[in-house]
Tab-separated table of C-alpha atoms in Angstrom:
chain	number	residue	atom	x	y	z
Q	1	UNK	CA	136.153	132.123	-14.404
Q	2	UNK	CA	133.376	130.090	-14.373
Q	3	UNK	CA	131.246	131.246	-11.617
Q	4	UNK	CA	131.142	133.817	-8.918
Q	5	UNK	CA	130.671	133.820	-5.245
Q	6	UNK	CA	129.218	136.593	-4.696
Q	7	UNK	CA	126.534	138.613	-7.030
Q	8	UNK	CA	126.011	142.083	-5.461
Q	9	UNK	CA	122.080	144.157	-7.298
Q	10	UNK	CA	122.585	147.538	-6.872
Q	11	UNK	CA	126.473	148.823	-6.693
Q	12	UNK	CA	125.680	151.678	-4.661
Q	13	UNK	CA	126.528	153.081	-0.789
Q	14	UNK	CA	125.595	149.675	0.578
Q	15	UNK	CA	126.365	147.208	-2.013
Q	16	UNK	CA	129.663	148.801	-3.325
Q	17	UNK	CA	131.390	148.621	0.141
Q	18	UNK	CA	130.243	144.803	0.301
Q	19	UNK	CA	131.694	144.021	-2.787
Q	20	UNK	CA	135.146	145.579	-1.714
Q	21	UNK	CA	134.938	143.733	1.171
Q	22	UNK	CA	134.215	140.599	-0.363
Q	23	UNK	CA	136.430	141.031	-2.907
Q	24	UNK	CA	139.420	141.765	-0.288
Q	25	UNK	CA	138.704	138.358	1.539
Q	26	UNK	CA	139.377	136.627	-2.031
Q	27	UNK	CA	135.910	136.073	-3.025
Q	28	UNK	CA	134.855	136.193	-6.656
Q	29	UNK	CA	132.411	139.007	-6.576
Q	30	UNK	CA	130.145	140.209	-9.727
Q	31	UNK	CA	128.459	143.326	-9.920
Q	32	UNK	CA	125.109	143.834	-11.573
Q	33	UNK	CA	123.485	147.153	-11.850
Q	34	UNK	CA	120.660	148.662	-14.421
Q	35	UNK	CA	122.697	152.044	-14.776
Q	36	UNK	CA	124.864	151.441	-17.759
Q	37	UNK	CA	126.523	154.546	-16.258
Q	38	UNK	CA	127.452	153.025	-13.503
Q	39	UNK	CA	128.932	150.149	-14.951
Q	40	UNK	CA	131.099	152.280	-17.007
Q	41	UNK	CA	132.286	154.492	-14.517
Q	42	UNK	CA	133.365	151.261	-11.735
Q	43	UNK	CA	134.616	149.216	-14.988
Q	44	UNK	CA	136.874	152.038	-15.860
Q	45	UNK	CA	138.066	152.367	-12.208
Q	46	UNK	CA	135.880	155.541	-11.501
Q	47	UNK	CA	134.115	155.513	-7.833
Q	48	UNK	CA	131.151	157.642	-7.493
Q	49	UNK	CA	130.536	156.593	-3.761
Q	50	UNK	CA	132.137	158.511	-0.918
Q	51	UNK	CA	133.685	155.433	1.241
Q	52	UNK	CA	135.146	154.012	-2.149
Q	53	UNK	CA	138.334	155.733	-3.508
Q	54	UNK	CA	139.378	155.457	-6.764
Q	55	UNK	CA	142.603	153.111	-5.629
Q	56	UNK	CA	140.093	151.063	-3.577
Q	57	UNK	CA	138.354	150.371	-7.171
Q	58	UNK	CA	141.173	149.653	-8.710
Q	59	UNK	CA	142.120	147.229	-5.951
Q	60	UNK	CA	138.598	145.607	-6.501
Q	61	UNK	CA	139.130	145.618	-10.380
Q	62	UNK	CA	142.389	144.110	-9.492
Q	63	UNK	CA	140.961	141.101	-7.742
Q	64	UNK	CA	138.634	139.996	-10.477
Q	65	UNK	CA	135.627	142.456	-9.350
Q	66	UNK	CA	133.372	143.486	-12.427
Q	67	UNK	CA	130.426	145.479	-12.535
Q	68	UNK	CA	128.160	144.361	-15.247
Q	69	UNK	CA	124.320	145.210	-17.117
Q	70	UNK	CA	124.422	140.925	-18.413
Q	71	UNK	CA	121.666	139.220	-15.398
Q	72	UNK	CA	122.804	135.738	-16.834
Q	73	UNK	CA	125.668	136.405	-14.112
Q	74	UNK	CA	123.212	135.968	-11.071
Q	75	UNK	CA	122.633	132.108	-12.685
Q	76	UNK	CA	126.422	131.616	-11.937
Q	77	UNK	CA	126.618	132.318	-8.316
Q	78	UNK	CA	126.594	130.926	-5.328
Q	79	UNK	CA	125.116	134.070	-3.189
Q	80	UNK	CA	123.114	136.777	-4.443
Q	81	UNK	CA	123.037	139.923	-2.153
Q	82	UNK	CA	120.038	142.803	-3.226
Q	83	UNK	CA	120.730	145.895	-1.874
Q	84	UNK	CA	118.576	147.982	-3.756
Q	85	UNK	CA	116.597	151.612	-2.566
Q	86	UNK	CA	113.423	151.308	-0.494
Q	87	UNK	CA	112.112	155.051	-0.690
Q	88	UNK	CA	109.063	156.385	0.160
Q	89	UNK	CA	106.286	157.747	-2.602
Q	90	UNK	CA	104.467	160.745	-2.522
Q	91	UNK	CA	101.821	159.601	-0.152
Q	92	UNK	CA	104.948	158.718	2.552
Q	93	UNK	CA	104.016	154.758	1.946
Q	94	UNK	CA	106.879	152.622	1.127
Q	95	UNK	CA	107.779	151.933	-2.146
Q	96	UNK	CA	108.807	148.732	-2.918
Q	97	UNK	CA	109.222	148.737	-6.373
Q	98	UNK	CA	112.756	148.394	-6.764
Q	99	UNK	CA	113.031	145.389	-4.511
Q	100	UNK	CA	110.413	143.362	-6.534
Q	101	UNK	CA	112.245	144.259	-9.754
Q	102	UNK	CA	115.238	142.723	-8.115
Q	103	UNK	CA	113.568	139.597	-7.092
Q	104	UNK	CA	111.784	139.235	-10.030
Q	105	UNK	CA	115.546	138.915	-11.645
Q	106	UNK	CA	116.708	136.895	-9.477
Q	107	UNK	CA	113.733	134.262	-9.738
Q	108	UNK	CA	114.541	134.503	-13.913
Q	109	UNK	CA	118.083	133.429	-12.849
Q	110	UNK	CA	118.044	131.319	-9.312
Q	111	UNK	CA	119.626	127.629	-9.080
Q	112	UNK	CA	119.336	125.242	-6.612
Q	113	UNK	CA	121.903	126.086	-3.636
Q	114	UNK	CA	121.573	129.475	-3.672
Q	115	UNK	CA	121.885	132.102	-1.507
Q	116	UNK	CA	119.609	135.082	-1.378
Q	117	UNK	CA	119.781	137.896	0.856
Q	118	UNK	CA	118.001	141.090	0.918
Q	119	UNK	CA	119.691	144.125	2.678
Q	120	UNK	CA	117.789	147.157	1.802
Q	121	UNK	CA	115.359	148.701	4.571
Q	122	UNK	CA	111.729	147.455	4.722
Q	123	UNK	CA	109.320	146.551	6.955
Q	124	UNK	CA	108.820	143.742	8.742
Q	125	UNK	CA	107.582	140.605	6.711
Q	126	UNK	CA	109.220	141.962	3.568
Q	127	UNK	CA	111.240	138.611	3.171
Q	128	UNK	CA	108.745	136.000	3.462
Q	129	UNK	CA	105.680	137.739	2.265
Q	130	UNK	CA	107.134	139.899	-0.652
Q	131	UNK	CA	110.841	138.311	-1.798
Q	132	UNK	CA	109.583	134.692	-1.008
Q	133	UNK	CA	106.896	134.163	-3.397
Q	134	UNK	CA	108.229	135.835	-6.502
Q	135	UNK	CA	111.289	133.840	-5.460
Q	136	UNK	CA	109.488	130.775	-5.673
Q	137	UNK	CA	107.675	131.768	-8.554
Q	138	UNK	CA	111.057	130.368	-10.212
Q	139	UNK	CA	109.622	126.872	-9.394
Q	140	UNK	CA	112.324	126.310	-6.337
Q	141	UNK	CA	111.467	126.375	-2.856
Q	142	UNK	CA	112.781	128.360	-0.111
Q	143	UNK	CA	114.610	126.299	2.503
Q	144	UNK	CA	114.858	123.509	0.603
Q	145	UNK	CA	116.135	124.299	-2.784
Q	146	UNK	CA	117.374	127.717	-2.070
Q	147	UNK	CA	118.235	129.664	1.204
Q	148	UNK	CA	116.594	132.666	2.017
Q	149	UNK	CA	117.491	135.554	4.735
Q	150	UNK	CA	117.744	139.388	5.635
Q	151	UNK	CA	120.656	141.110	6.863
Q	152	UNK	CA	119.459	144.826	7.155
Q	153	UNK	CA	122.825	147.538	5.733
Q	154	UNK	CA	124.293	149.147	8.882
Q	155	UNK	CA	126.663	151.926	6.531
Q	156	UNK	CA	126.930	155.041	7.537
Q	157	UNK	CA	128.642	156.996	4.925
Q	158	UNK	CA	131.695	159.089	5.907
Q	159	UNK	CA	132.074	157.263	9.233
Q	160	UNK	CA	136.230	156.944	9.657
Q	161	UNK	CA	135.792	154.271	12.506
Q	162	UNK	CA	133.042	151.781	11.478
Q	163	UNK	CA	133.090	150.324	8.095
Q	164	UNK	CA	131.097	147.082	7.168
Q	165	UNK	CA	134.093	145.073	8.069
Q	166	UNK	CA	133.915	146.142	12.159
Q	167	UNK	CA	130.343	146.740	12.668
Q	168	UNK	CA	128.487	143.680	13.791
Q	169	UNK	CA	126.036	141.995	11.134
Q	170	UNK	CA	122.669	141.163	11.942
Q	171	UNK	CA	121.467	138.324	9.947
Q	172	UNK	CA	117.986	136.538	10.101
Q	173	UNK	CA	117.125	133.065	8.053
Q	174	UNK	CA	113.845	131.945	6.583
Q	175	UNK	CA	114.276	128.550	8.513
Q	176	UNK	CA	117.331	127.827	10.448
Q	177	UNK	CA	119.659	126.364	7.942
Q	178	UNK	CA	119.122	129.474	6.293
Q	179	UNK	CA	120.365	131.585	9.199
Q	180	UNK	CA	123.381	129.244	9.452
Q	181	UNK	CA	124.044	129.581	5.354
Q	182	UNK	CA	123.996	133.542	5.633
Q	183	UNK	CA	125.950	133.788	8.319
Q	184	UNK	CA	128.966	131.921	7.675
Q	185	UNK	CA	129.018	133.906	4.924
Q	186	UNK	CA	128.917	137.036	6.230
Q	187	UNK	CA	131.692	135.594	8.302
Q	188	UNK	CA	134.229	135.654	5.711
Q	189	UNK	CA	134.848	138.901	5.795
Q	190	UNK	CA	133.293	140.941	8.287
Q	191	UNK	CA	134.536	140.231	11.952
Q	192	UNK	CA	131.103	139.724	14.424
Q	193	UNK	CA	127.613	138.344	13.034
Q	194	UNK	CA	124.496	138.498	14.956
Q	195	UNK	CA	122.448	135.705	14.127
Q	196	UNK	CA	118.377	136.378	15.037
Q	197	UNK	CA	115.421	133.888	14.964
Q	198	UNK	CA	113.779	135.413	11.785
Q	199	UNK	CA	114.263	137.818	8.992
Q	200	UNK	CA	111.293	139.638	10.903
Q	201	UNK	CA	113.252	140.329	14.170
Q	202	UNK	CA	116.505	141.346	11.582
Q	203	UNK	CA	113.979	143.337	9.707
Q	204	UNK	CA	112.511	144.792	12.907
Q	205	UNK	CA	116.270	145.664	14.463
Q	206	UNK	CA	117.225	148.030	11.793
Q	207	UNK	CA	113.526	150.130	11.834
Q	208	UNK	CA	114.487	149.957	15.614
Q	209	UNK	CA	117.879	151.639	15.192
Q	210	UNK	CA	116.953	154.398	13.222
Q	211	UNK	CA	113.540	154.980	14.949
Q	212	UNK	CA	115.348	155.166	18.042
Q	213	UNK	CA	117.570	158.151	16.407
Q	214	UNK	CA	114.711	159.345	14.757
Q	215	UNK	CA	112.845	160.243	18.133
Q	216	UNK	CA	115.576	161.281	20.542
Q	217	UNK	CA	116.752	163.891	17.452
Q	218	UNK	CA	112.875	165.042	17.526
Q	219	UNK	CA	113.289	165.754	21.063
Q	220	UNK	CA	116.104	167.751	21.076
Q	221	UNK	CA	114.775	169.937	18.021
Q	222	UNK	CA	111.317	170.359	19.987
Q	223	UNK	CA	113.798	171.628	22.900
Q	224	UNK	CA	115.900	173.816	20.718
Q	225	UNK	CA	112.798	175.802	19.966
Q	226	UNK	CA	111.132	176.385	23.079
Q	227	UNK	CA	114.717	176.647	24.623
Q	228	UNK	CA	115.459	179.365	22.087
Q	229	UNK	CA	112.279	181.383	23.660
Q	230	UNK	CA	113.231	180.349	27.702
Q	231	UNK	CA	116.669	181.950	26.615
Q	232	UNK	CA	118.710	178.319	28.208
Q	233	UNK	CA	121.210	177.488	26.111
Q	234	UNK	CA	120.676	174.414	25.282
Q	235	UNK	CA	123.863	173.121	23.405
Q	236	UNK	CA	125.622	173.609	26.769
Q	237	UNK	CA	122.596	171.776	28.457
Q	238	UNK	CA	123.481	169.187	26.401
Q	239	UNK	CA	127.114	168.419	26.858
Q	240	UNK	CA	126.316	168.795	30.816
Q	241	UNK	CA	124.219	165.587	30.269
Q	242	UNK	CA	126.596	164.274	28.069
Q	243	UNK	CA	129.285	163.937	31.320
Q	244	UNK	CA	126.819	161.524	32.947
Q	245	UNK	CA	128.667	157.990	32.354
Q	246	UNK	CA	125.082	155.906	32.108
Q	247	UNK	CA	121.545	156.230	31.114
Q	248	UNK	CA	122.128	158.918	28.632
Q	249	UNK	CA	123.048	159.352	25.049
Q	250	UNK	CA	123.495	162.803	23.183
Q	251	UNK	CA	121.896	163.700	20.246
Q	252	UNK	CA	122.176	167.389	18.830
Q	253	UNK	CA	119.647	169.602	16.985
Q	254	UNK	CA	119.588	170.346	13.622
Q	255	UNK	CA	118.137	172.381	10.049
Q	256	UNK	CA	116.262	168.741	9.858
Q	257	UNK	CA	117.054	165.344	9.161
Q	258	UNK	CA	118.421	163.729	6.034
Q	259	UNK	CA	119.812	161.129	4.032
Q	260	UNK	CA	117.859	157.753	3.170
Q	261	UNK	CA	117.727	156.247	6.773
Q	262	UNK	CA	116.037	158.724	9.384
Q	263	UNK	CA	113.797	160.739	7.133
Q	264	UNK	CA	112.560	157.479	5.731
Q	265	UNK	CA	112.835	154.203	7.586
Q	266	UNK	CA	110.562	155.322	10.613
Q	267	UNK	CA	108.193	155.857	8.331
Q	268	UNK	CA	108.333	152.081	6.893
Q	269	UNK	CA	107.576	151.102	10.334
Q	270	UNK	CA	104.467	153.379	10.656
Q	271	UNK	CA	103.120	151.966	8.001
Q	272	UNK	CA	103.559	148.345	9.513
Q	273	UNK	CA	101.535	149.322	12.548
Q	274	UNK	CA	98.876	151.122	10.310
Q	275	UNK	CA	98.218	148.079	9.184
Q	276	UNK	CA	96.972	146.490	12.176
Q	277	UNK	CA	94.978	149.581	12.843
Q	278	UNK	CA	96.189	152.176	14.653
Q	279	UNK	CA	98.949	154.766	14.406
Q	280	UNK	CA	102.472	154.659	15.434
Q	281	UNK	CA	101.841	157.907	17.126
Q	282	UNK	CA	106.075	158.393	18.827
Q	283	UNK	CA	107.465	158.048	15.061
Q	284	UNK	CA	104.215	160.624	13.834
Q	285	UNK	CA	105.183	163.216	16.374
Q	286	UNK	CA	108.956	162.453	15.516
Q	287	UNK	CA	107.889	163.038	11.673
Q	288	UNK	CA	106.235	166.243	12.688
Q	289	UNK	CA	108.585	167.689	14.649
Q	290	UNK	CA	111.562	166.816	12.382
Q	291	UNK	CA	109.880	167.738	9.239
Q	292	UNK	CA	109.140	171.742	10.694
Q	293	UNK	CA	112.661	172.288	11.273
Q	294	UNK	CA	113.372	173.345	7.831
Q	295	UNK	CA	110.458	176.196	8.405
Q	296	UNK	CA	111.695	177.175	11.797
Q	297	UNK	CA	115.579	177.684	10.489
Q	298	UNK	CA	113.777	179.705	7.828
Q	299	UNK	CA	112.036	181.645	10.677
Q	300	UNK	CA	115.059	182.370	12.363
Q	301	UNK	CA	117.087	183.362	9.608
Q	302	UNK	CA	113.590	186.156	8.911
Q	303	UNK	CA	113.692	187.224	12.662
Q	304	UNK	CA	117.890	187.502	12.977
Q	305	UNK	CA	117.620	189.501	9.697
Q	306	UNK	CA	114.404	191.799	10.862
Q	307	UNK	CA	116.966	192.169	14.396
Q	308	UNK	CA	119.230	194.197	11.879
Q	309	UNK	CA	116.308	196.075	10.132
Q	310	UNK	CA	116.965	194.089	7.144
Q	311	UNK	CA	114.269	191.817	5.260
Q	312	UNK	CA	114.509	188.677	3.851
Q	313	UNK	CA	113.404	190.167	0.702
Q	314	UNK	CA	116.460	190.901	-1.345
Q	315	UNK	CA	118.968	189.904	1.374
Q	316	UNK	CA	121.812	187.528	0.111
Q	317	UNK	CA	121.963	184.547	1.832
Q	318	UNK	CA	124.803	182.550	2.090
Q	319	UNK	CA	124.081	178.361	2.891
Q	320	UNK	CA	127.427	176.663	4.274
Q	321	UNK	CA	127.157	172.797	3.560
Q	322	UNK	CA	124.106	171.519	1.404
Q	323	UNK	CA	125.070	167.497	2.056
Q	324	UNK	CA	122.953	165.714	4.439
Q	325	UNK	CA	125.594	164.965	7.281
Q	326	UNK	CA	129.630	166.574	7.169
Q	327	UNK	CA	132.112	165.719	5.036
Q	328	UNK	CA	130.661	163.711	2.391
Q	329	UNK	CA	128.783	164.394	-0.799
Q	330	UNK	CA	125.593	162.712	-0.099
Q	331	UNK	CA	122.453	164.881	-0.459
Q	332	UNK	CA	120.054	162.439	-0.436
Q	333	UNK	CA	116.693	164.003	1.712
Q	334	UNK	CA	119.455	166.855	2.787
Q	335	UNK	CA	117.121	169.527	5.089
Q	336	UNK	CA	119.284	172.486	2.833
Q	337	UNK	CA	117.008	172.116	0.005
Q	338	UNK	CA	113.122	172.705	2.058
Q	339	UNK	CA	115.597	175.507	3.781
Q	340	UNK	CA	116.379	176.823	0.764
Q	341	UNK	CA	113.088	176.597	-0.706
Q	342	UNK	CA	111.659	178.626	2.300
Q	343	UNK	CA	114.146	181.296	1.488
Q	344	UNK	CA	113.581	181.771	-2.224
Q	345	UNK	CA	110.069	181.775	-1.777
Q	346	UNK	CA	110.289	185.020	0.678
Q	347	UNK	CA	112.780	186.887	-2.332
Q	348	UNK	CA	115.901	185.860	-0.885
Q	349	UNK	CA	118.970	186.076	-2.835
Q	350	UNK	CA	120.623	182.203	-2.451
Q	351	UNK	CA	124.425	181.482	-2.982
Q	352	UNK	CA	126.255	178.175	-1.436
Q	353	UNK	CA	129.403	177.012	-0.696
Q	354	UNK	CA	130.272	173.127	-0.170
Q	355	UNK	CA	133.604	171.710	-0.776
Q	356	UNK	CA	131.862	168.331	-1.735
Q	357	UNK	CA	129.393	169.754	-3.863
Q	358	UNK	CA	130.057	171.355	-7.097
Q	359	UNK	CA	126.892	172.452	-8.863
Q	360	UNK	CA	123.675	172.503	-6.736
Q	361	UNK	CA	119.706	173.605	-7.811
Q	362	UNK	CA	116.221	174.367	-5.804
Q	363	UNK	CA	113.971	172.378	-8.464
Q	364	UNK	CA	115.964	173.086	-11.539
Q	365	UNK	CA	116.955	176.406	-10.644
Q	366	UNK	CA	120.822	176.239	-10.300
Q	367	UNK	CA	122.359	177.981	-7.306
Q	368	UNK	CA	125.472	180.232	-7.599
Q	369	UNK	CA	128.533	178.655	-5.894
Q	370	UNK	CA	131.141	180.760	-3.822
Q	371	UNK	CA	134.581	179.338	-4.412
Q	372	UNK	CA	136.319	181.716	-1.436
Q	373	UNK	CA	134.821	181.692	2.296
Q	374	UNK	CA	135.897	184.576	3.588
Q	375	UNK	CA	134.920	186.953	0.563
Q	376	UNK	CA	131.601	184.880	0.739
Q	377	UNK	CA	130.757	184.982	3.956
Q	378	UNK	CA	131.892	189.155	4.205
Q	379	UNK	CA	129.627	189.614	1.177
Q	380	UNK	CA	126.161	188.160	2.334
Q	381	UNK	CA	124.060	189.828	4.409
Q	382	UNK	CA	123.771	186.624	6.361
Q	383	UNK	CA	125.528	182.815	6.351
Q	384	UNK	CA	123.483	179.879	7.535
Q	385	UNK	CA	125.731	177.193	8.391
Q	386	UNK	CA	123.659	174.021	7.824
Q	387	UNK	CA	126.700	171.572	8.150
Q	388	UNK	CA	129.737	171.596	9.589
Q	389	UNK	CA	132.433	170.429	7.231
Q	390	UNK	CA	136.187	170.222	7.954
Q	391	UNK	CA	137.446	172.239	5.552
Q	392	UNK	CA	135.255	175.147	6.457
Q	393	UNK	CA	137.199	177.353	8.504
Q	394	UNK	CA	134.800	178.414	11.160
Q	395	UNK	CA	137.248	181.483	12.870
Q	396	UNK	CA	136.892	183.148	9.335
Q	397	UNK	CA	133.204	182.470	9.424
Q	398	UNK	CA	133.145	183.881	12.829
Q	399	UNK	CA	135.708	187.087	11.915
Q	400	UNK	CA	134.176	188.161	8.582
Q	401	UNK	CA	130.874	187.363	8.264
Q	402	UNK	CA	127.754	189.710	8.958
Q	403	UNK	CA	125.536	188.136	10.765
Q	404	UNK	CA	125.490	184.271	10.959
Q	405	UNK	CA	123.035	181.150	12.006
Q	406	UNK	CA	124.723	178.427	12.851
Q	407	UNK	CA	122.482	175.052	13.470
Q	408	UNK	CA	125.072	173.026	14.395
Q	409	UNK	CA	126.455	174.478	17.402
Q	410	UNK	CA	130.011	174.827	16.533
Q	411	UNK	CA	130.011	178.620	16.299
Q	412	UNK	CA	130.854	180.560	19.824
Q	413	UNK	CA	127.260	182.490	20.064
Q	414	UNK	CA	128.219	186.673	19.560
Q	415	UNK	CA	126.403	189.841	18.679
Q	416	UNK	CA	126.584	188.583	14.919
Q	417	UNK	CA	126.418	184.646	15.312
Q	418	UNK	CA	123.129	183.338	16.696
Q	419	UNK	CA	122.863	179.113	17.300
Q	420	UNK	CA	119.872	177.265	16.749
């Protein structure tokens, strides 16, 4: 093999699922990642990503797919796709660090013809004003020696319905021929792209998404609490708006929000309109109200507890589900850990139990892990259910357990199981 179609930075929940779709459609597809670990493991047919099996790797390995540490490999293909993290630092800015260490390898390795598009989350501007120039610091120009665009990562990790094959792909071009380059790419193998004037609108469409999610999930945790005190309950509230067939969408309440999207790409778009002066005051409050869940579970858990005559102090507390969202093993920003940070710090007594987690800590102090439900959830003095796996059996959550918080609604409400 000579060369490769497609060179995917970063092999992880976005760009591994691009290069097994890629690779299905017959493309030559090279991985390149900095974590010699995680070249071993997909080289030796090991997936470490929840939408990628083991026999979907081997498939991949299969059809010439390699994962590889060697850059030289970006020099040899035709499109380079970076789909690296954008997190936030400790002052909630964005932190683009990873993205410009990507570029900056790319520039070392670009030739003329190539494609380059950047997936990962940022704000708007990101393309032209950050990728562009150290792009072009390679000597080549973009739109005329090399195309440029953005098509923002739609995944959402454990989602049986949408993959990136069936969800529509937003793609925005530097100049027009850009646009045009990106997208029939993207048309190989996934089935509807949406082709925008800019990479600033694409840029701007996937801040909107999750903004959008971000707020409406702020509003329905700001309800949960006051409804909590009104006495309405407001999960039912909710499915009775849910029956309206227009001009409503249901979101549910939560411990908080996690994983790298909500928690962290409003906040990339705050930071935009700080820049031009003034705050972004819907995705502030949103922040706010989203970020004082974990407290308020904590609360509730104290005041359910004190209900029995029991303190917090010394109680054993039993957390059901430490991933972010069900049925996955993502923890990335999961609300379990300021939960159970809020709990240790008042002298409770922690144990978990997650099917997709095996070992779990609070800042490097490991966290015992109950193997059987029902002699866990008879045994603590009370079980918060932060997420709602499958395999959790919820009638023997409901049968044996003392007293019980559930924050996901799935529990029938009782004189030992409170909701949210």
């Amino acid at each position: 093999m000579t060369g490769y179609d497609l060179a995917v930075i970063g092999l992880g929940y976005v760009g591994m699922p691009l290069a097994k779709e890629a690779t299905a459609a017959g493309l030559r597809v090279v991985g390149y990642e900095v974590d010699p670990r995680k070249v071993d493991a997909l080289n030796d047919g090991r997936s470490y990503i929840d939408d990628l099996t083991d026999a979907d790797l081997e498939h991949m390995l299969a059809g010439g797919f390699r994962a590889t540490l060697d850059e030289s490999v970006l020099a040899k293909s035709r499109t380079i796709v970076i789909c690296v993290p954008t997190p936030l630092d400790e002052d909630h800015r964005p932190d683009l660090s990873a993205v410009e260490g990507a570029t900056a390898t790319v520039a070392k390795n670009l030739s003329a013809g190539t494609l380059v598009v950047l997936e990962s989350t940022t704000w708007p501007g990101t393309t032209d004003e950050v990728a562009r120039p150290i792009l072009e610091s390679s000597g080549l120009t973009a739109g005329e020696d090399f195309h440029l665009a953005f098509s923002p990562e739609r995944i959402d990790p454990g989602n049986p319905k949408f993959g990136l094959r069936n969800t529509p792909k937003v793609v925005g071009g530097y100049t027009e021929a850009c646009r045009d380059v990106a997208t029939a790419f993207y048309g190989q193998f996934i089935e509807q792209v949406v082709p925008v004037s800019g990479t600033r609108e694409a840029e701007m469409a996937k801040l909107l998404e999750n903004t959008y999610r971000h707020v409406n999930i702020a509003l329905v945790n700001e309800m949960a609490i006051f409804c909590d005190e009104l006495g309405v309950d407001l999960w039912e509230s909710i499915e009775a708006a849910a029956t309206k067939p227009f001009g409503f969408q249901k979101f549910l309440p939560g411990p908080g929000v996690g994983g790298h999207c909500i928690p962290v790409d409003p906040s990339y778009l705050s930071y935009t309109v700080r820049k031009l002066g003034y705050p972004f005051r819907f995705v502030e409050l949103a922040q706010e109200i989203n970020e004082r869940m974990p407290s308020y579970v904590v609360t509730r858990v104290q005041r359910l507890l004190n209900r029995h005559k029991k303190a917090v102090n010394g109680s054993k507390v039993l957390l059901l589900g430490v991933t972010y969202k069900p049925d996955i093993a993502d923890e990335r920003e999961t609300p379990a850990l300021p939960v159970a940070r809020g709990l240790l710090e008042l002298g409770a007594e922690l144990v978990f139990a997650d099917p997709h987690v095996k070992q779990w800590q609070v800042d490097g102090t490991p966290v015992p892990r109950e193997e059987n439900l029902a002699k866990a959830v008879a045994e603590a003095d009370v079980t918060l259910l932060l997420q709602q796996h499958a395999a959790f059996d919820l009638a023997t959550v409901e049968d044996h357990a003392r007293l019980v918080l559930d924050t996901r609604g799935v529990l029938a409400e009782g004189e030992r199981v409170e909701r949210l």
